């Protein structure tokens, strides 16, 4: 078998992990840019809340179903080239959204954005499982989690200021060009690795073996519970703060940024802490399961509290608490999947898990838009999101099987 066992201390691998973190950051900047633009994009294009929900959801119409194929492809073909191609597609799609003239063209480019971004998490987990030792797994995945958090930080802050100063169209063009430039250092770094060439790659595990395990489907359900509230905060809170609470785009930018900064700091802290506990002899599976339960409980509490918050300081506080809790999923979802799958099947496993886990991206924007249009209020949307978090906490207690390697070498 040609499995490569390296650590994050080696320069090429360290650069690879950092570039993955940057790719995740750009991923969340580009997929979330529509939410930053929404306060001015919606009225300019004449979109209702439901139509805006469809435009947001369109990203996941391609992103979710292709996960089941792209994960298998990451185990079978050159994952480094697949990542480069996918990121180029999504960069060009982001850039093109600055040229849209209505709902149809917006939906089309969101479909291509989902197609390109589908490579990110299966590809990232394949690279981490292949190159990072178990005792460094938490910290490596915390780079992914920090990217999930910092993407909205940078996107909300820089995008919000650009929209306020120059309009929403230039924001999409700038974000797309920056993402396209990322491909250059990625390919230069990946070419230094022995697994870039076909002879250095391990043989793939047949997809039927992974798909038959109950663990991958259980993880998909747990993943669902982590992404539903995160997407709710990213997609709808900018509109909620500006349209319902009356904040300016600039004030909304600062408030939302607080939560995402907390998420990034919490991700790094949780990654470091979980690795330290594992090195000290604590059971890795128990550590990560406990963090997932606690994180989902705190997300439920913070979402309900955010709904009832009366002033900017209290809103900012609960966004910070939500962000710190949401980081738990980014650190542990992929680390647990890497334990279940091992290096050879991690792409396929994450592809199935990520496909199921991102179904909220299809249904949540539309359901939330319908709730707001029908009731004239966000309250029931907040309550539904909190209920999903509470159910996810229970699922991690009793629904996810014993965390151990289930895919054989």
CSV table of C-alpha atoms in Angstrom, one decimal:
chain,number,residue,atom,x,y,z
A,1,UNK,CA,0.0,0.0,0.0
A,2,UNK,CA,1.3,3.5,-0.8
A,3,UNK,CA,-0.3,5.3,2.1
A,4,UNK,CA,1.8,8.4,3.0
A,5,UNK,CA,2.4,9.0,6.7
A,6,UNK,CA,3.7,12.5,7.3
A,7,UNK,CA,3.1,15.2,9.9
A,8,UNK,CA,2.3,18.8,9.8
A,9,UNK,CA,5.9,19.6,10.7
A,10,UNK,CA,7.1,18.8,7.1
A,11,UNK,CA,7.2,22.0,5.0
A,12,UNK,CA,5.2,20.7,2.0
A,13,UNK,CA,2.5,19.2,4.2
A,14,UNK,CA,2.3,22.3,6.5
A,15,UNK,CA,2.0,24.5,3.4
A,16,UNK,CA,-0.7,22.2,2.0
A,17,UNK,CA,-2.7,22.3,5.3
A,18,UNK,CA,-2.5,26.1,5.4
A,19,UNK,CA,-3.6,26.4,1.8
A,20,UNK,CA,-6.5,24.1,2.5
A,21,UNK,CA,-7.5,26.5,5.4
A,22,UNK,CA,-7.2,29.4,2.9
A,23,UNK,CA,-9.4,27.6,0.4
A,24,UNK,CA,-12.1,26.9,3.0
A,25,UNK,CA,-11.9,30.6,3.9
A,26,UNK,CA,-12.4,31.6,0.3
A,27,UNK,CA,-15.2,29.0,0.0
A,28,UNK,CA,-17.2,30.7,2.7
A,29,UNK,CA,-16.5,34.1,1.4
A,30,UNK,CA,-17.8,33.3,-2.0
A,31,UNK,CA,-20.8,31.2,-1.1
A,32,UNK,CA,-21.8,33.8,1.5
A,33,UNK,CA,-21.3,36.9,-0.6
A,34,UNK,CA,-24.9,36.8,-1.7
A,35,UNK,CA,-26.0,37.3,1.9
A,36,UNK,CA,-23.8,40.4,2.3
A,37,UNK,CA,-25.1,41.8,-1.0
A,38,UNK,CA,-28.7,40.9,-0.1
A,39,UNK,CA,-29.8,44.2,1.4
A,40,UNK,CA,-29.2,46.0,-1.9
A,41,UNK,CA,-29.2,43.1,-4.4
A,42,UNK,CA,-32.8,42.0,-3.4
A,43,UNK,CA,-34.5,45.3,-4.1
A,44,UNK,CA,-32.4,46.0,-7.2
A,45,UNK,CA,-33.3,42.7,-8.8
A,46,UNK,CA,-36.9,42.8,-7.4
A,47,UNK,CA,-36.7,39.6,-5.4
A,48,UNK,CA,-39.1,38.6,-2.7
A,49,UNK,CA,-37.9,36.7,0.4
A,50,UNK,CA,-39.0,33.4,-1.2
A,51,UNK,CA,-37.2,34.2,-4.5
A,52,UNK,CA,-34.1,35.2,-2.5
A,53,UNK,CA,-34.4,31.8,-0.7
A,54,UNK,CA,-34.5,30.0,-4.0
A,55,UNK,CA,-31.4,31.9,-5.3
A,56,UNK,CA,-29.5,31.0,-2.1
A,57,UNK,CA,-30.7,27.4,-2.2
A,58,UNK,CA,-29.6,26.9,-5.9
A,59,UNK,CA,-26.0,26.6,-4.8
A,60,UNK,CA,-26.9,23.4,-3.0
A,61,UNK,CA,-28.9,21.9,-5.9
A,62,UNK,CA,-25.6,21.0,-7.5
A,63,UNK,CA,-23.4,21.0,-4.4
A,64,UNK,CA,-25.3,18.3,-2.5
A,65,UNK,CA,-25.9,15.6,-5.1
A,66,UNK,CA,-22.4,15.8,-6.6
A,67,UNK,CA,-20.8,15.2,-3.2
A,68,UNK,CA,-21.6,11.5,-3.5
A,69,UNK,CA,-19.5,11.4,-6.7
A,70,UNK,CA,-16.8,13.9,-5.9
A,71,UNK,CA,-15.8,12.1,-2.7
A,72,UNK,CA,-15.4,8.8,-4.7
A,73,UNK,CA,-13.4,10.8,-7.3
A,74,UNK,CA,-11.0,12.1,-4.6
A,75,UNK,CA,-10.2,8.5,-3.6
A,76,UNK,CA,-9.8,7.4,-7.2
A,77,UNK,CA,-8.0,10.2,-9.0
A,78,UNK,CA,-5.5,13.0,-8.3
A,79,UNK,CA,-7.1,14.9,-5.5
A,80,UNK,CA,-4.7,17.9,-5.9
A,81,UNK,CA,-5.7,18.4,-9.5
A,82,UNK,CA,-9.4,18.0,-8.7
A,83,UNK,CA,-9.2,20.7,-6.0
A,84,UNK,CA,-7.5,23.1,-8.5
A,85,UNK,CA,-10.2,22.5,-11.2
A,86,UNK,CA,-13.1,22.9,-8.7
A,87,UNK,CA,-11.7,26.1,-7.2
A,88,UNK,CA,-11.2,27.6,-10.7
A,89,UNK,CA,-14.8,26.8,-11.6
A,90,UNK,CA,-16.2,28.4,-8.4
A,91,UNK,CA,-13.9,31.5,-8.8
A,92,UNK,CA,-15.2,32.2,-12.3
A,93,UNK,CA,-18.8,31.7,-11.1
A,94,UNK,CA,-18.3,34.1,-8.3
A,95,UNK,CA,-16.9,36.7,-10.7
A,96,UNK,CA,-19.8,36.2,-13.1
A,97,UNK,CA,-22.4,36.9,-10.4
A,98,UNK,CA,-21.3,40.5,-10.5
A,99,UNK,CA,-22.9,40.6,-14.0
A,100,UNK,CA,-26.3,39.1,-13.3
A,101,UNK,CA,-29.5,40.9,-14.4
A,102,UNK,CA,-32.2,38.9,-12.6
A,103,UNK,CA,-33.2,35.8,-10.7
A,104,UNK,CA,-32.6,33.3,-13.6
A,105,UNK,CA,-28.9,34.3,-14.2
A,106,UNK,CA,-28.3,34.5,-10.5
A,107,UNK,CA,-29.6,30.9,-10.0
A,108,UNK,CA,-27.5,29.7,-13.0
A,109,UNK,CA,-24.2,31.1,-11.6
A,110,UNK,CA,-25.1,29.8,-8.1
A,111,UNK,CA,-25.5,26.3,-9.6
A,112,UNK,CA,-22.0,26.5,-11.1
A,113,UNK,CA,-20.7,27.9,-7.8
A,114,UNK,CA,-22.1,24.8,-6.0
A,115,UNK,CA,-20.5,22.5,-8.7
A,116,UNK,CA,-17.1,24.0,-8.1
A,117,UNK,CA,-17.2,24.2,-4.3
A,118,UNK,CA,-18.3,20.6,-4.1
A,119,UNK,CA,-14.6,19.5,-4.1
A,120,UNK,CA,-13.6,21.4,-1.0
A,121,UNK,CA,-14.4,19.2,2.0
A,122,UNK,CA,-14.0,15.8,0.5
A,123,UNK,CA,-10.7,17.0,-1.0
A,124,UNK,CA,-9.5,18.6,2.2
A,125,UNK,CA,-10.3,15.6,4.3
A,126,UNK,CA,-8.5,13.3,1.8
A,127,UNK,CA,-5.4,15.4,2.0
A,128,UNK,CA,-5.5,15.6,5.8
A,129,UNK,CA,-6.2,11.9,6.3
A,130,UNK,CA,-3.4,11.1,3.9
A,131,UNK,CA,-0.7,13.5,5.3
A,132,UNK,CA,-1.5,14.3,8.9
A,133,UNK,CA,-0.8,11.9,11.9
A,134,UNK,CA,-3.7,11.2,14.3
A,135,UNK,CA,-2.2,13.2,17.2
A,136,UNK,CA,-2.2,16.3,15.0
A,137,UNK,CA,-5.7,15.6,13.5
A,138,UNK,CA,-7.5,18.1,15.8
A,139,UNK,CA,-5.2,21.0,15.0
A,140,UNK,CA,-5.2,20.3,11.3
A,141,UNK,CA,-9.0,20.2,11.2
A,142,UNK,CA,-9.1,23.3,13.3
A,143,UNK,CA,-7.4,25.0,10.3
A,144,UNK,CA,-10.4,23.9,8.3
A,145,UNK,CA,-12.8,25.1,11.0
A,146,UNK,CA,-11.0,28.4,11.3
A,147,UNK,CA,-11.4,28.8,7.5
A,148,UNK,CA,-15.2,28.2,7.9
A,149,UNK,CA,-15.3,31.0,10.5
A,150,UNK,CA,-12.9,33.4,9.0
A,151,UNK,CA,-14.5,33.2,5.6
A,152,UNK,CA,-17.7,34.9,6.8
A,153,UNK,CA,-15.5,37.3,8.9
A,154,UNK,CA,-13.5,38.5,5.9
A,155,UNK,CA,-16.6,38.2,3.6
A,156,UNK,CA,-18.9,40.1,6.0
A,157,UNK,CA,-16.4,42.8,6.9
A,158,UNK,CA,-14.7,43.4,3.5
A,159,UNK,CA,-17.8,42.6,1.5
A,160,UNK,CA,-20.0,44.8,3.6
A,161,UNK,CA,-17.7,47.8,3.3
A,162,UNK,CA,-17.4,47.3,-0.4
A,163,UNK,CA,-21.2,47.0,-0.8
A,164,UNK,CA,-21.7,50.2,1.3
A,165,UNK,CA,-19.0,52.1,-0.7
A,166,UNK,CA,-19.1,50.7,-4.3
A,167,UNK,CA,-22.2,48.5,-4.6
A,168,UNK,CA,-22.6,44.8,-4.7
A,169,UNK,CA,-21.4,44.0,-8.2
A,170,UNK,CA,-17.7,44.9,-7.7
A,171,UNK,CA,-17.6,42.8,-4.6
A,172,UNK,CA,-18.4,39.6,-6.6
A,173,UNK,CA,-15.7,40.5,-9.2
A,174,UNK,CA,-13.0,41.1,-6.6
A,175,UNK,CA,-13.8,38.0,-4.6
A,176,UNK,CA,-13.8,35.8,-7.7
A,177,UNK,CA,-10.4,37.1,-8.9
A,178,UNK,CA,-8.8,36.6,-5.5
A,179,UNK,CA,-10.0,33.0,-5.4
A,180,UNK,CA,-8.7,32.3,-8.9
A,181,UNK,CA,-5.2,33.4,-7.8
A,182,UNK,CA,-5.2,30.7,-5.1
A,183,UNK,CA,-4.8,27.9,-7.7
A,184,UNK,CA,-1.2,29.0,-8.5
A,185,UNK,CA,0.4,28.3,-5.1
A,186,UNK,CA,-1.7,25.2,-4.6
A,187,UNK,CA,-0.4,23.5,-7.8
A,188,UNK,CA,3.2,24.6,-7.1
A,189,UNK,CA,3.0,23.1,-3.6
A,190,UNK,CA,1.2,19.8,-4.6
A,191,UNK,CA,3.7,19.0,-7.3
A,192,UNK,CA,6.4,18.6,-4.6
A,193,UNK,CA,4.5,15.7,-3.0
A,194,UNK,CA,5.2,12.0,-4.0
A,195,UNK,CA,1.4,11.3,-4.1
A,196,UNK,CA,0.9,13.8,-6.9
A,197,UNK,CA,2.1,11.2,-9.4
A,198,UNK,CA,-0.1,8.1,-10.0
A,199,UNK,CA,2.5,5.7,-8.7
A,200,UNK,CA,2.5,7.3,-5.3
A,201,UNK,CA,-1.3,7.0,-4.7
A,202,UNK,CA,-3.0,4.3,-2.6
A,203,UNK,CA,-5.6,2.1,-4.3
A,204,UNK,CA,-9.2,3.4,-3.6
A,205,UNK,CA,-11.8,1.6,-1.5
A,206,UNK,CA,-14.9,0.6,-3.5
A,207,UNK,CA,-17.7,3.1,-2.8
A,208,UNK,CA,-20.2,0.3,-2.1
A,209,UNK,CA,-18.1,-0.7,1.0
A,210,UNK,CA,-18.3,2.8,2.4
A,211,UNK,CA,-21.9,3.3,1.5
A,212,UNK,CA,-23.0,0.1,3.3
A,213,UNK,CA,-21.7,1.3,6.7
A,214,UNK,CA,-24.3,2.7,9.1
A,215,UNK,CA,-21.6,5.1,10.4
A,216,UNK,CA,-21.5,7.2,7.2
A,217,UNK,CA,-25.3,7.8,7.3
A,218,UNK,CA,-25.3,8.5,11.0
A,219,UNK,CA,-22.5,11.1,10.5
A,220,UNK,CA,-24.5,12.7,7.7
A,221,UNK,CA,-27.4,13.2,10.1
A,222,UNK,CA,-25.1,14.7,12.7
A,223,UNK,CA,-23.6,16.9,10.0
A,224,UNK,CA,-27.1,18.1,9.1
A,225,UNK,CA,-27.6,19.4,12.6
A,226,UNK,CA,-24.4,21.4,12.5
A,227,UNK,CA,-24.9,23.1,9.1
A,228,UNK,CA,-28.6,24.1,9.5
A,229,UNK,CA,-27.9,26.7,12.2
A,230,UNK,CA,-24.6,27.9,10.6
A,231,UNK,CA,-26.3,28.5,7.3
A,232,UNK,CA,-29.2,30.2,9.0
A,233,UNK,CA,-26.8,32.7,10.7
A,234,UNK,CA,-24.8,33.3,7.5
A,235,UNK,CA,-27.7,33.6,5.1
A,236,UNK,CA,-30.5,35.3,7.1
A,237,UNK,CA,-29.0,37.2,10.0
A,238,UNK,CA,-27.6,40.0,7.7
A,239,UNK,CA,-31.1,40.6,6.4
A,240,UNK,CA,-32.6,40.2,9.9
A,241,UNK,CA,-30.3,42.8,11.4
A,242,UNK,CA,-30.8,45.4,8.6
A,243,UNK,CA,-34.5,44.9,7.8
A,244,UNK,CA,-36.0,43.9,11.1
A,245,UNK,CA,-33.7,45.4,13.7
A,246,UNK,CA,-32.9,48.5,11.7
A,247,UNK,CA,-29.1,48.4,11.7
A,248,UNK,CA,-27.1,50.0,8.9
A,249,UNK,CA,-25.1,47.7,6.6
A,250,UNK,CA,-21.9,48.9,8.3
A,251,UNK,CA,-23.3,48.2,11.8
A,252,UNK,CA,-24.6,44.8,10.7
A,253,UNK,CA,-21.1,44.1,9.3
A,254,UNK,CA,-19.4,44.8,12.7
A,255,UNK,CA,-22.0,42.7,14.6
A,256,UNK,CA,-21.8,39.7,12.4
A,257,UNK,CA,-18.0,39.8,12.3
A,258,UNK,CA,-17.9,39.5,16.1
A,259,UNK,CA,-19.5,36.1,15.9
A,260,UNK,CA,-17.3,34.8,13.2
A,261,UNK,CA,-14.1,36.0,14.9
A,262,UNK,CA,-15.2,34.1,18.0
A,263,UNK,CA,-15.8,31.0,15.9
A,264,UNK,CA,-12.3,31.1,14.4
A,265,UNK,CA,-10.6,31.6,17.8
A,266,UNK,CA,-12.7,28.8,19.3
A,267,UNK,CA,-11.9,26.5,16.4
A,268,UNK,CA,-8.1,26.9,17.0
A,269,UNK,CA,-8.6,26.5,20.7
A,270,UNK,CA,-10.7,23.4,20.4
A,271,UNK,CA,-8.3,21.8,18.0
A,272,UNK,CA,-5.3,22.5,20.3
A,273,UNK,CA,-7.2,21.3,23.4
A,274,UNK,CA,-8.5,18.1,21.7
A,275,UNK,CA,-5.1,17.1,20.5
A,276,UNK,CA,-3.6,17.8,23.9
A,277,UNK,CA,-6.2,15.6,25.6
A,278,UNK,CA,-5.6,12.8,23.1
A,279,UNK,CA,-1.8,13.0,23.6
A,280,UNK,CA,-2.5,12.8,27.4
A,281,UNK,CA,-4.2,9.5,26.9
A,282,UNK,CA,-7.9,10.6,26.8
A,283,UNK,CA,-10.1,8.6,24.4
A,284,UNK,CA,-10.3,10.7,21.2
A,285,UNK,CA,-13.7,9.4,20.3
A,286,UNK,CA,-15.2,10.4,23.7
A,287,UNK,CA,-13.5,13.9,23.5
A,288,UNK,CA,-14.9,14.6,20.1
A,289,UNK,CA,-18.4,13.2,20.8
A,290,UNK,CA,-18.6,15.3,24.0
A,291,UNK,CA,-17.6,18.5,22.1
A,292,UNK,CA,-20.3,17.9,19.5
A,293,UNK,CA,-23.1,17.4,22.1
A,294,UNK,CA,-22.0,20.6,24.0
A,295,UNK,CA,-21.7,22.6,20.9
A,296,UNK,CA,-25.2,21.8,19.6
A,297,UNK,CA,-26.7,22.6,23.0
A,298,UNK,CA,-25.0,26.0,23.1
A,299,UNK,CA,-26.1,26.8,19.6
A,300,UNK,CA,-29.7,26.1,20.5
A,301,UNK,CA,-29.5,28.4,23.6
A,302,UNK,CA,-27.8,31.2,21.7
A,303,UNK,CA,-30.2,31.2,18.8
A,304,UNK,CA,-33.2,31.5,21.1
A,305,UNK,CA,-31.4,34.2,23.1
A,306,UNK,CA,-30.5,36.1,19.9
A,307,UNK,CA,-34.2,36.2,18.9
A,308,UNK,CA,-35.1,37.9,22.2
A,309,UNK,CA,-32.0,40.2,22.4
A,310,UNK,CA,-33.0,43.9,22.6
A,311,UNK,CA,-29.9,45.9,22.0
A,312,UNK,CA,-26.7,45.8,19.9
A,313,UNK,CA,-24.5,44.7,22.8
A,314,UNK,CA,-26.7,41.8,23.7
A,315,UNK,CA,-27.0,40.7,20.0
A,316,UNK,CA,-23.2,40.9,19.7
A,317,UNK,CA,-22.7,38.8,22.8
A,318,UNK,CA,-25.0,36.0,21.7
A,319,UNK,CA,-23.5,36.0,18.2
A,320,UNK,CA,-20.1,35.5,19.9
A,321,UNK,CA,-21.5,32.6,22.0
A,322,UNK,CA,-23.1,31.1,18.9
A,323,UNK,CA,-19.8,31.4,16.9
A,324,UNK,CA,-17.8,29.7,19.7
A,325,UNK,CA,-20.2,26.8,19.8
A,326,UNK,CA,-20.5,26.5,16.0
A,327,UNK,CA,-16.7,25.9,15.8
A,328,UNK,CA,-17.2,22.5,17.4
A,329,UNK,CA,-18.6,21.1,14.2
A,330,UNK,CA,-15.9,22.3,12.0
A,331,UNK,CA,-13.2,20.8,14.2
A,332,UNK,CA,-14.8,17.5,15.0
A,333,UNK,CA,-17.1,16.5,12.1
A,334,UNK,CA,-14.3,15.8,9.7
A,335,UNK,CA,-11.9,14.5,12.4
A,336,UNK,CA,-14.5,11.9,13.4
A,337,UNK,CA,-15.1,11.0,9.8
A,338,UNK,CA,-11.4,10.5,9.3
A,339,UNK,CA,-11.3,8.1,12.2
A,340,UNK,CA,-14.2,6.1,10.8
A,341,UNK,CA,-12.8,6.0,7.2
A,342,UNK,CA,-9.0,6.0,7.4
A,343,UNK,CA,-6.8,7.5,4.7
A,344,UNK,CA,-8.0,5.3,1.7
A,345,UNK,CA,-11.7,5.9,2.1
A,346,UNK,CA,-11.8,9.4,3.6
A,347,UNK,CA,-12.8,11.1,0.3
A,348,UNK,CA,-15.8,8.8,-0.3
A,349,UNK,CA,-16.9,8.9,3.3
A,350,UNK,CA,-16.8,12.7,3.6
A,351,UNK,CA,-18.5,12.9,0.2
A,352,UNK,CA,-21.5,11.0,1.4
A,353,UNK,CA,-21.5,12.6,4.8
A,354,UNK,CA,-21.1,16.1,3.4
A,355,UNK,CA,-23.9,15.5,0.8
A,356,UNK,CA,-26.3,14.6,3.6
A,357,UNK,CA,-25.1,17.2,5.9
A,358,UNK,CA,-25.6,20.0,3.4
A,359,UNK,CA,-29.2,19.2,2.6
A,360,UNK,CA,-30.1,22.2,4.9
A,361,UNK,CA,-28.6,24.4,2.3
A,362,UNK,CA,-31.4,23.3,-0.1
A,363,UNK,CA,-34.3,23.4,2.3
A,364,UNK,CA,-33.4,26.0,5.0
A,365,UNK,CA,-33.3,29.1,2.8
A,366,UNK,CA,-36.6,28.3,1.2
A,367,UNK,CA,-38.3,27.2,4.4
A,368,UNK,CA,-37.1,30.3,6.2
A,369,UNK,CA,-38.2,32.6,3.3
A,370,UNK,CA,-41.6,31.0,3.3
A,371,UNK,CA,-41.9,31.4,7.1
A,372,UNK,CA,-41.0,35.1,6.9
A,373,UNK,CA,-43.3,35.8,4.0
A,374,UNK,CA,-46.3,33.9,5.6
A,375,UNK,CA,-45.9,35.2,9.2
A,376,UNK,CA,-44.2,38.6,8.6
A,377,UNK,CA,-41.7,37.6,11.4
A,378,UNK,CA,-38.4,35.8,11.9
A,379,UNK,CA,-39.4,34.3,15.3
A,380,UNK,CA,-40.6,30.9,14.0
A,381,UNK,CA,-37.5,30.5,11.9
A,382,UNK,CA,-35.4,31.1,14.9
A,383,UNK,CA,-37.4,28.6,16.9
A,384,UNK,CA,-37.1,25.9,14.2
A,385,UNK,CA,-33.4,26.4,14.0
A,386,UNK,CA,-33.0,26.0,17.7
A,387,UNK,CA,-35.0,22.8,17.6
A,388,UNK,CA,-32.7,21.4,15.0
A,389,UNK,CA,-29.7,22.1,17.2
A,390,UNK,CA,-31.4,20.4,20.2
A,391,UNK,CA,-32.3,17.3,18.2
A,392,UNK,CA,-28.7,17.2,16.9
A,393,UNK,CA,-27.3,17.2,20.4
A,394,UNK,CA,-29.5,14.2,21.2
A,395,UNK,CA,-28.4,12.5,18.0
A,396,UNK,CA,-24.8,12.7,19.0
A,397,UNK,CA,-25.6,11.1,22.3
A,398,UNK,CA,-27.6,8.1,21.1
A,399,UNK,CA,-27.6,8.1,17.3
A,400,UNK,CA,-23.9,8.1,16.3
A,401,UNK,CA,-22.4,4.6,16.7
A,402,UNK,CA,-19.1,3.9,18.5
A,403,UNK,CA,-16.4,6.0,16.9
A,404,UNK,CA,-13.7,3.6,15.6
A,405,UNK,CA,-12.1,2.6,12.3
A,406,UNK,CA,-14.8,0.8,10.2
A,407,UNK,CA,-13.3,0.9,6.7
A,408,UNK,CA,-10.5,-1.8,6.4
A,409,UNK,CA,-7.1,-1.2,4.9
